[in-house]
Tab-separated table of C-alpha atoms in Angstrom:
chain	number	residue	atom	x	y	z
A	30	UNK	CA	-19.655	12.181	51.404
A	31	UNK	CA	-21.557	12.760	48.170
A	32	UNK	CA	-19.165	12.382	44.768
A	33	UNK	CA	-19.739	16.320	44.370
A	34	UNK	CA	-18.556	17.157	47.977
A	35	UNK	CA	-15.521	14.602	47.437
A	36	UNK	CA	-14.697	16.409	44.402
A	37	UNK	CA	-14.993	19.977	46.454
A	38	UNK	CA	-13.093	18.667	48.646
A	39	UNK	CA	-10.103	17.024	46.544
A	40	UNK	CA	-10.424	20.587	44.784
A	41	UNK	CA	-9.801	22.320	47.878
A	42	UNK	CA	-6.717	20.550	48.846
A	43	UNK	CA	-4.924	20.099	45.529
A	44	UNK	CA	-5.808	24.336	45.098
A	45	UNK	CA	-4.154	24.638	49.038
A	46	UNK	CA	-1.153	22.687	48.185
A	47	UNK	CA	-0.511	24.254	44.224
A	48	UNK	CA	-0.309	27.306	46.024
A	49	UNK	CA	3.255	29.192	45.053
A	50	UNK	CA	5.487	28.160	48.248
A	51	UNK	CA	6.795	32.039	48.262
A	52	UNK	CA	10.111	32.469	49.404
A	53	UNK	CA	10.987	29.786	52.017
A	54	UNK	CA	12.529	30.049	55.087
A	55	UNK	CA	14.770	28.075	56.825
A	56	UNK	CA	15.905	28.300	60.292
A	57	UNK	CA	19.333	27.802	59.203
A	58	UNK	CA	19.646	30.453	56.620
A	59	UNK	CA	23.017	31.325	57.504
A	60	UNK	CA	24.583	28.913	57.563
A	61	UNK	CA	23.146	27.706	54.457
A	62	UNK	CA	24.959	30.528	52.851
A	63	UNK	CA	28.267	29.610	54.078
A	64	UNK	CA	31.082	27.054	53.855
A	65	UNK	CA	31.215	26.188	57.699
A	66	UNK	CA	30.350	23.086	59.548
A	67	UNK	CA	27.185	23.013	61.168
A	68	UNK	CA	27.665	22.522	65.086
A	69	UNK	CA	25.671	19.141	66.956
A	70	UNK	CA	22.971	21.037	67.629
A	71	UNK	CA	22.875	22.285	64.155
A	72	UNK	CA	22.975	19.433	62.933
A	73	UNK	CA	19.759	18.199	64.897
A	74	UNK	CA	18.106	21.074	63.531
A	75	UNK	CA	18.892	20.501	59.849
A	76	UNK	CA	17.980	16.911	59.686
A	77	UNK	CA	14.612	17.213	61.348
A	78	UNK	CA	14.129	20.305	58.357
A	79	UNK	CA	15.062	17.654	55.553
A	80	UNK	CA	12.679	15.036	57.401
A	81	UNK	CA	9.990	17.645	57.175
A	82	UNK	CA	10.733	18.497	53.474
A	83	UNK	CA	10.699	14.885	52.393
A	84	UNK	CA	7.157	14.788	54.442
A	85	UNK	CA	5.698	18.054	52.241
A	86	UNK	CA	6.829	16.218	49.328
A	87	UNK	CA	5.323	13.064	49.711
A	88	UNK	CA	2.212	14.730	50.440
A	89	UNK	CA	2.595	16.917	46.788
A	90	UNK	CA	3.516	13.312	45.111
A	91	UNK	CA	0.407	11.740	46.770
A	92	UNK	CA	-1.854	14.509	45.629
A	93	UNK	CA	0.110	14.628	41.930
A	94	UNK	CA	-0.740	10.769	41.678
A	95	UNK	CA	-4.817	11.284	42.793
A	96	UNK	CA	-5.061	14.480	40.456
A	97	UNK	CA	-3.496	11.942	37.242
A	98	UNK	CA	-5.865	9.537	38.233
A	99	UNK	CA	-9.049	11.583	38.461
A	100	UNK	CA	-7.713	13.635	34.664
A	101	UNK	CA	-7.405	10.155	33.388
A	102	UNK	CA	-11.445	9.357	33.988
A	103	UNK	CA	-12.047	12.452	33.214
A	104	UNK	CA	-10.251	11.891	29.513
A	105	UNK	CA	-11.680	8.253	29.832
A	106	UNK	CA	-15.398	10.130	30.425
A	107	UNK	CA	-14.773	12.649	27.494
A	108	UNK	CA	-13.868	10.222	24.906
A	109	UNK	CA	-16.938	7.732	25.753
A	110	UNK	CA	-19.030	11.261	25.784
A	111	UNK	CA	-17.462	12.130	22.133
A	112	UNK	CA	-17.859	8.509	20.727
A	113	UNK	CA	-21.962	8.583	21.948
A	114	UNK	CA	-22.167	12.164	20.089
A	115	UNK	CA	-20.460	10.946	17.059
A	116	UNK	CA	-23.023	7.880	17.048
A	117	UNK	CA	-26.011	10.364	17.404
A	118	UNK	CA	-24.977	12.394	14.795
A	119	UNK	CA	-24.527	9.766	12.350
A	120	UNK	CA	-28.366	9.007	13.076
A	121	UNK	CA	-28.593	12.290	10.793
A	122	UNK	CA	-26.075	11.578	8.353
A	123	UNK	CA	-27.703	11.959	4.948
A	124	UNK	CA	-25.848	9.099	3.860
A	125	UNK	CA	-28.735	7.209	5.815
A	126	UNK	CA	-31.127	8.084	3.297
A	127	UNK	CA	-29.602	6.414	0.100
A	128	UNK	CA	-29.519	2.844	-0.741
A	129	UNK	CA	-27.255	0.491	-0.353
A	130	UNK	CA	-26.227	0.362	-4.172
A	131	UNK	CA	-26.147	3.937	-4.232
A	132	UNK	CA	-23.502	4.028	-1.698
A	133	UNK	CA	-21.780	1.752	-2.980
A	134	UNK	CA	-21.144	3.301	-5.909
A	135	UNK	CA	-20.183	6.492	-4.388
A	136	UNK	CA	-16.941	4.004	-2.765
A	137	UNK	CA	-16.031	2.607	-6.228
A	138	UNK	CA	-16.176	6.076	-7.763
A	139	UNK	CA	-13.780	7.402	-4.744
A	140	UNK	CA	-11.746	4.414	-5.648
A	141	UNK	CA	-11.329	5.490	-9.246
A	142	UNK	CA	-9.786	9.077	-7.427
A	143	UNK	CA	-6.639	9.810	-7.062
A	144	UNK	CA	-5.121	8.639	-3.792
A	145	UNK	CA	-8.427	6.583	-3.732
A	146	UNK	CA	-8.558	3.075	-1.948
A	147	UNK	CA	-10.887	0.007	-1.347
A	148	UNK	CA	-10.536	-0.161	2.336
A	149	UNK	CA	-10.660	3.201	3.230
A	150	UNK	CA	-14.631	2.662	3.423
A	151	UNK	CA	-14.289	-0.285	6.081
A	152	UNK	CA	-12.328	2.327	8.540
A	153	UNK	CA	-15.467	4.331	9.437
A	154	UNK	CA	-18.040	2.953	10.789
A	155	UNK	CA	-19.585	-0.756	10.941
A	156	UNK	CA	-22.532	0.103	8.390
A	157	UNK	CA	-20.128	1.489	5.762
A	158	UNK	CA	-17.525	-1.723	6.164
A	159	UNK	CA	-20.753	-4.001	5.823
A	160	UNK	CA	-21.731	-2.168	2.323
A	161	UNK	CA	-17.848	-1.805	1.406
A	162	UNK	CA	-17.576	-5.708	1.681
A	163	UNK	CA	-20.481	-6.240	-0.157
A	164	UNK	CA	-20.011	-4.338	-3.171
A	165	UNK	CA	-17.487	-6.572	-4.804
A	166	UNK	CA	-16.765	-3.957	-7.675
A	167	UNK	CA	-14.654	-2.624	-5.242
A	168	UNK	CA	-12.284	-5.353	-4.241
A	169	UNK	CA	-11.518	-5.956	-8.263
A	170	UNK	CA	-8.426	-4.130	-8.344
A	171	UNK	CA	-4.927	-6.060	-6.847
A	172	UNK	CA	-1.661	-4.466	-6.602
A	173	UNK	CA	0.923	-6.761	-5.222
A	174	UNK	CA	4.478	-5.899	-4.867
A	175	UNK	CA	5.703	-9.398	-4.590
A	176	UNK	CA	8.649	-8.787	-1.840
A	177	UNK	CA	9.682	-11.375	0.815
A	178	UNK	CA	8.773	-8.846	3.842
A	179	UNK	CA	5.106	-9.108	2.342
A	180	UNK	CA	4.898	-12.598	1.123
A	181	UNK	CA	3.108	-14.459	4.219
A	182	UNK	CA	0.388	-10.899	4.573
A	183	UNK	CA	-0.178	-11.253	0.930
A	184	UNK	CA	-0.802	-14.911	1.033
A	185	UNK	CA	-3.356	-14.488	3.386
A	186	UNK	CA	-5.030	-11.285	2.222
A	187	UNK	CA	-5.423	-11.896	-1.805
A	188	UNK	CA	-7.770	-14.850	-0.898
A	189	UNK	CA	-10.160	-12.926	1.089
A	190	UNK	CA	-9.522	-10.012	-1.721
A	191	UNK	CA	-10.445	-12.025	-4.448
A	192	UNK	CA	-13.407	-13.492	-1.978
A	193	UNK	CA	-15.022	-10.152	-1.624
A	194	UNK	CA	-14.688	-9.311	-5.297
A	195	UNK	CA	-17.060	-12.091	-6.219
A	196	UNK	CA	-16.876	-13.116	-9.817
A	197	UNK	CA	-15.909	-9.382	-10.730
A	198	UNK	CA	-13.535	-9.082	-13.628
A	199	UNK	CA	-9.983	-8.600	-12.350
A	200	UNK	CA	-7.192	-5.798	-12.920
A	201	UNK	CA	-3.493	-7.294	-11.579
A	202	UNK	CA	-0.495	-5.016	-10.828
A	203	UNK	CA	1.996	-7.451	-9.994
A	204	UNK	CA	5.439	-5.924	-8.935
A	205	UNK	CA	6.937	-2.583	-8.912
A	206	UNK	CA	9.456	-0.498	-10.270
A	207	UNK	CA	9.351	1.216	-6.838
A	208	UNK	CA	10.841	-1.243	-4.747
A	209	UNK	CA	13.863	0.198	-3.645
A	210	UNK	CA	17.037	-2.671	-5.065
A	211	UNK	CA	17.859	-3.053	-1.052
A	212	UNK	CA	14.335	-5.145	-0.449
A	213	UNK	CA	14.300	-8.908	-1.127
A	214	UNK	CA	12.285	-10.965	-3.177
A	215	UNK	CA	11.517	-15.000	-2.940
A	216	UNK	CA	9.108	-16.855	-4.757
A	217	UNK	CA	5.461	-17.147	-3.368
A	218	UNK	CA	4.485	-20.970	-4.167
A	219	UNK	CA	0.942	-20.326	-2.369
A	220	UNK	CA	0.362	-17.108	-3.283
A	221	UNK	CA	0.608	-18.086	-7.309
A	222	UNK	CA	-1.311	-20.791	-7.112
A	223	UNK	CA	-4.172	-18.675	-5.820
A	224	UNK	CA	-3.446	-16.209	-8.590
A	225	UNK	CA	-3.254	-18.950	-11.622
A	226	UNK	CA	-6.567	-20.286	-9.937
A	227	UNK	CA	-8.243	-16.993	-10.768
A	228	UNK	CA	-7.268	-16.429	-14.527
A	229	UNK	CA	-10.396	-16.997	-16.052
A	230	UNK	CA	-10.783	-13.515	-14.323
A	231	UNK	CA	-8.277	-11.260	-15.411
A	232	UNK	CA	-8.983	-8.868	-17.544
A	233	UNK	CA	-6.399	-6.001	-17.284
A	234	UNK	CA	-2.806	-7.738	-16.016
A	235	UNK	CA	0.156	-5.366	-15.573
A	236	UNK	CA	3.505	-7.419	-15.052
A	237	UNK	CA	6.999	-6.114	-13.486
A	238	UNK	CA	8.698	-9.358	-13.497
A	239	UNK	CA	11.651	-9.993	-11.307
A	240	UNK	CA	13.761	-13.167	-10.802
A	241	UNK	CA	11.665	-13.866	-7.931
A	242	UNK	CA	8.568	-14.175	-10.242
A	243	UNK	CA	10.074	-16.260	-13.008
A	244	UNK	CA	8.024	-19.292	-11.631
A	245	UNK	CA	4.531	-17.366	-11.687
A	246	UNK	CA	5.167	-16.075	-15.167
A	247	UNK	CA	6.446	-19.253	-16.766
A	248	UNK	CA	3.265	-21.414	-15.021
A	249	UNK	CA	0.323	-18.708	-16.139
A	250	UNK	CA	-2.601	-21.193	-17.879
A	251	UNK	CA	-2.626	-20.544	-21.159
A	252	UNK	CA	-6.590	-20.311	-20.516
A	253	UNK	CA	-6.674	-16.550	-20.734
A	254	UNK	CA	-10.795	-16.493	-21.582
A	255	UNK	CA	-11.473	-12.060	-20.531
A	256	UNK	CA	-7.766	-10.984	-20.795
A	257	UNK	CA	-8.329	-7.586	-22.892
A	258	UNK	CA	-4.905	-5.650	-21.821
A	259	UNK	CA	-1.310	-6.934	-20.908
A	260	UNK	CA	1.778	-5.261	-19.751
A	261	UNK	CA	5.151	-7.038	-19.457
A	262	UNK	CA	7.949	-5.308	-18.230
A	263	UNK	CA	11.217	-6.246	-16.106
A	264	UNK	CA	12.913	-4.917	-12.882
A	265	UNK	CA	16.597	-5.580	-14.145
A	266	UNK	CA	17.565	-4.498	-10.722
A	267	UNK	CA	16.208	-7.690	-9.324
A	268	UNK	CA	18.178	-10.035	-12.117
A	269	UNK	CA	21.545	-10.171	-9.996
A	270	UNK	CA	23.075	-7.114	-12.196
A	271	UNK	CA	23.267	-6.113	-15.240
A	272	UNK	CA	22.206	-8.114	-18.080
A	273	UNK	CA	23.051	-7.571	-22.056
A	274	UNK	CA	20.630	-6.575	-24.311
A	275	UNK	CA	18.565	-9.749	-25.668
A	276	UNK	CA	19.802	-11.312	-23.380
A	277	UNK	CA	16.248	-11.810	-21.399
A	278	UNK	CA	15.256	-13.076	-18.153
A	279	UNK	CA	16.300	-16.573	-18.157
A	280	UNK	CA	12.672	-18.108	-20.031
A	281	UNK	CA	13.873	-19.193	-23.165
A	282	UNK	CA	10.273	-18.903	-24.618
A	283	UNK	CA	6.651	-17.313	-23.605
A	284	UNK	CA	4.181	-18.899	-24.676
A	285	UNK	CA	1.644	-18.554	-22.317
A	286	UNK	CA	-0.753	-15.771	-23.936
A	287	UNK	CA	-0.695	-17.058	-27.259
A	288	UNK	CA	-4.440	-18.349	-27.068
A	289	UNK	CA	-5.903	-15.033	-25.346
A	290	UNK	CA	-8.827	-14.671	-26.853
A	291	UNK	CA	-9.926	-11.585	-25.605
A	292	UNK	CA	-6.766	-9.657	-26.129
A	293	UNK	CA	-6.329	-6.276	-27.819
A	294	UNK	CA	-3.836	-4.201	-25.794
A	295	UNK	CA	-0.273	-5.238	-25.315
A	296	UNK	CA	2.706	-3.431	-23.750
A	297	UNK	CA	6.454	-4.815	-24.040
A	298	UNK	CA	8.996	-3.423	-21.768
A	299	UNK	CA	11.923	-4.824	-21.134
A	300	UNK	CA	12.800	-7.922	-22.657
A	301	UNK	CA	11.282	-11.076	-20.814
A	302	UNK	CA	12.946	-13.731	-23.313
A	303	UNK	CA	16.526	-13.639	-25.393
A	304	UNK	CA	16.109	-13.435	-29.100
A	305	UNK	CA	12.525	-13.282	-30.883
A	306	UNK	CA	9.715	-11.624	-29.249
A	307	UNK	CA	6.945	-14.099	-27.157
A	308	UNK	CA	3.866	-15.679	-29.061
A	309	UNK	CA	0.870	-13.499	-28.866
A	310	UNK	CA	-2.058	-13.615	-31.069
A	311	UNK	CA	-0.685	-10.666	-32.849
A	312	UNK	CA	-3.872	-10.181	-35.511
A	313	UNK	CA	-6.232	-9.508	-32.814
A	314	UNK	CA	-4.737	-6.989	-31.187
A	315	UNK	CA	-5.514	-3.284	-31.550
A	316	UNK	CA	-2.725	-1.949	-29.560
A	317	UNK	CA	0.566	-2.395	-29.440
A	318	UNK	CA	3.485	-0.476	-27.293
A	319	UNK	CA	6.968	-0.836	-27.439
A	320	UNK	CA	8.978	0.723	-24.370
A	321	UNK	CA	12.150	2.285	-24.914
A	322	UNK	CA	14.255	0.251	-22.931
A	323	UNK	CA	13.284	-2.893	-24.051
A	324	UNK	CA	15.612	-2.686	-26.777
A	325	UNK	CA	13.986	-3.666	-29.618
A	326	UNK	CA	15.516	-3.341	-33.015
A	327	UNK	CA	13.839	-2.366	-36.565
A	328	UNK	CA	13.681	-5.863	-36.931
A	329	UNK	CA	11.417	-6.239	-33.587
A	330	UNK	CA	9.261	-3.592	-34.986
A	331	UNK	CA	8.257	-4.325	-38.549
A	332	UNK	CA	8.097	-8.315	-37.365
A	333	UNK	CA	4.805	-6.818	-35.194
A	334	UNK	CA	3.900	-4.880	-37.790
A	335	UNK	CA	3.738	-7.365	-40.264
A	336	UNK	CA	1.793	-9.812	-38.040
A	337	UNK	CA	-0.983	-7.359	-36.077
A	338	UNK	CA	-2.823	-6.759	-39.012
A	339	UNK	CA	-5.517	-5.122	-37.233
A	340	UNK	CA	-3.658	-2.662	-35.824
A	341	UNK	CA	-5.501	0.569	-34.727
A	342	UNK	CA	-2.491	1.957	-32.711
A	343	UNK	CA	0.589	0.871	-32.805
A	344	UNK	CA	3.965	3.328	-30.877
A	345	UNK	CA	7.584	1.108	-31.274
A	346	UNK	CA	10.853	2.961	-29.470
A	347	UNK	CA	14.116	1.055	-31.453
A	348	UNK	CA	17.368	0.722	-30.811
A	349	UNK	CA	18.594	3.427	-33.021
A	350	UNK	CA	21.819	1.718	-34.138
A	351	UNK	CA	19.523	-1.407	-34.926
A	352	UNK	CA	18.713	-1.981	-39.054
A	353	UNK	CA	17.244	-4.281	-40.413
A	354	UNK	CA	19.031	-7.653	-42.044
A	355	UNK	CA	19.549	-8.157	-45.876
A	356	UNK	CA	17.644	-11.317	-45.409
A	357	UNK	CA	14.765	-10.702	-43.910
A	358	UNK	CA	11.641	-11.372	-46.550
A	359	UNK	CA	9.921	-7.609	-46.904
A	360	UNK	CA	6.375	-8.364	-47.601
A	361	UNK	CA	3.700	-5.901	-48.419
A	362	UNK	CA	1.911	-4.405	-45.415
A	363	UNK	CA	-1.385	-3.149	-45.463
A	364	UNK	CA	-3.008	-1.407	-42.440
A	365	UNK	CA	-6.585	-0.614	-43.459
A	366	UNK	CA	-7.608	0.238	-39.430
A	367	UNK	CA	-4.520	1.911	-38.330
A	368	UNK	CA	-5.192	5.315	-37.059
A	369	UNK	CA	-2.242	6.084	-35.068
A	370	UNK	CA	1.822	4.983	-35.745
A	371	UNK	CA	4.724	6.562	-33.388
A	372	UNK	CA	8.362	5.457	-34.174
């Protein structure tokens, strides 16, 4: 029989045996609507009618189970049908007619979008993962959360991150104010040394240092060659509870960024070390941003002010009930660039 008259045929039967069942009968109908005993010969009669109803519905089960199966390669057949469309219509995808760069560019604008994400390129189809890969551009920007349930995935994905963006300047997030206080944290030996290997690279570094960190922060080179913009802040709900003000993270100094170069933008959140502010190369910068809950007294402020002499912008929040002390020298300031001062 021909796969056309087989399916006729299964048709046929599974239509003959869907058909509604009506109001069934049953020789025993009155006594099914009673409380009395059935007599022997009763009895015969109303076990041979259950042996026949199990019988109908194995025969229903037999034909549900050969229906499934034939809906599931029918599914199976749609889907491989859908996929082969899908693959001749992308044949006359305009995207087809521009160049590789082009298209490229296209993914590191969508990037730049809100919502907007490296990978999401590599998720539809082959040709646009093998241009996504190799537009390194794209794989420049690192956000790492630095908690213990992602330590081992980022260990082995900011390698092949930094990989793909080739010798591309790099912008760092590392940590989060996000991270709820219930998620752990541990130290990342592996995962910093990878970083520290790459910072000839950065360029724009973001930092939300947690206890877990204090290792990667203290051990940064101090060969900081591109590094234009820095942010240093501190989760204080990762520092086992609450800390005093000045009190810091536990580095009694911060040296590390005092011979950047390259950098002109600096942001100070909370306070990463007890007492005076870090080294920087303060009369280089252009930029300078004090966060409110650092604290930082008047003190703090007019110390910054007195050595960024090149200031263009320059916003300080203080500790309101902070002043400054009798001693300290007050030298004449002069701010021939500034353009911009926010107290």
């Amino acid at each position: 029989m021909s796969i056309p008259e087989t399916a006729g045929a299964c048709t046929c039967q599974t239509a003959q045996l869907a058909k509604p069942l009506g109001a069934l009968q049953s020789p025993m109908a009155e006594l099914l609507n009673t409380f009395a005993a059935p007599s022997p010969a009763e009895r015969i009669i109303v076990r041979e009618r259950i042996l026949q109803i199990a019988e109908d519905g194995s025969q229903l089960d037999d034909e549900i189970e050969r229906v499934e199966k034939i809906l599931a390669s029918l599914r199976h057949n749609r889907a491989a049908l859908h996929k082969l469309s899908d693959g001749h219509q992308n044949v006359l995808n305009l995207t087809r007619r521009l160049p590789i760069e082009i298209l490229g560019e296209i993914f590191i604008q969508l990037q730049c979008m809100l919502g907007g994400r490296s990978i999401a390129p590599t998720r539809v189809c082959r040709q646009w993962r093998e241009v996504a890969i190799a537009t390194s551009k794209l794989w420049n920007h690192i956000n790492i959360q630095y908690t213990s349930s992602r330590a081992l995935l980022d260990t082995e994905m900011i390698p092949i991150w930094l990989q793909r963006s080739g010798g591309q300047p790099l912008n760092i997030a590392i940590g989060s104010h996000l991270v709820p206080f219930a998620v752990t944290r541990s130290s990342n030996p592996m995962l910093d040394a990878v970083l520290h290997n790459e910072t000839r690279r950065w360029v724009e570094v973001q930092l939300v240092v947690t206890k877990a960190m204090m290792p990667f922060l203290y051990h940064i080179p101090e060969h900081l060659p591109r590094l234009y913009s820095l942010s240093i802040d501190a989760d204080d709900s990762h520092f086992d509870g609450f800390r005093p003000p000045g009190h810091g993270t536990g580095i009694a100094t911060l040296n590390n960024f005092r011979h950047a170069a390259a950098l002109r933008v600096l942001t100070l959140g909370w306070r990463i070390t007890p007492g005076q502010i870090p080294e920087f190369p303060w009369v280089q910068l252009t930029a300078c941003t004090l966060l409110p809950w650092g604290p930082y007294t008047c003190a703090d402020g007019y110390f910054i002010l007195g050595q960024a002499a090149n200031l263009q912008f320059y916003k300080m929040a203080l500790d309101a009930t902070s002043g400054l002390s009798a001693t300290l020298p007050l030298t004449n300031i002069r701010h021939i660039n500034l353009r911009s001062l926010e107290i």
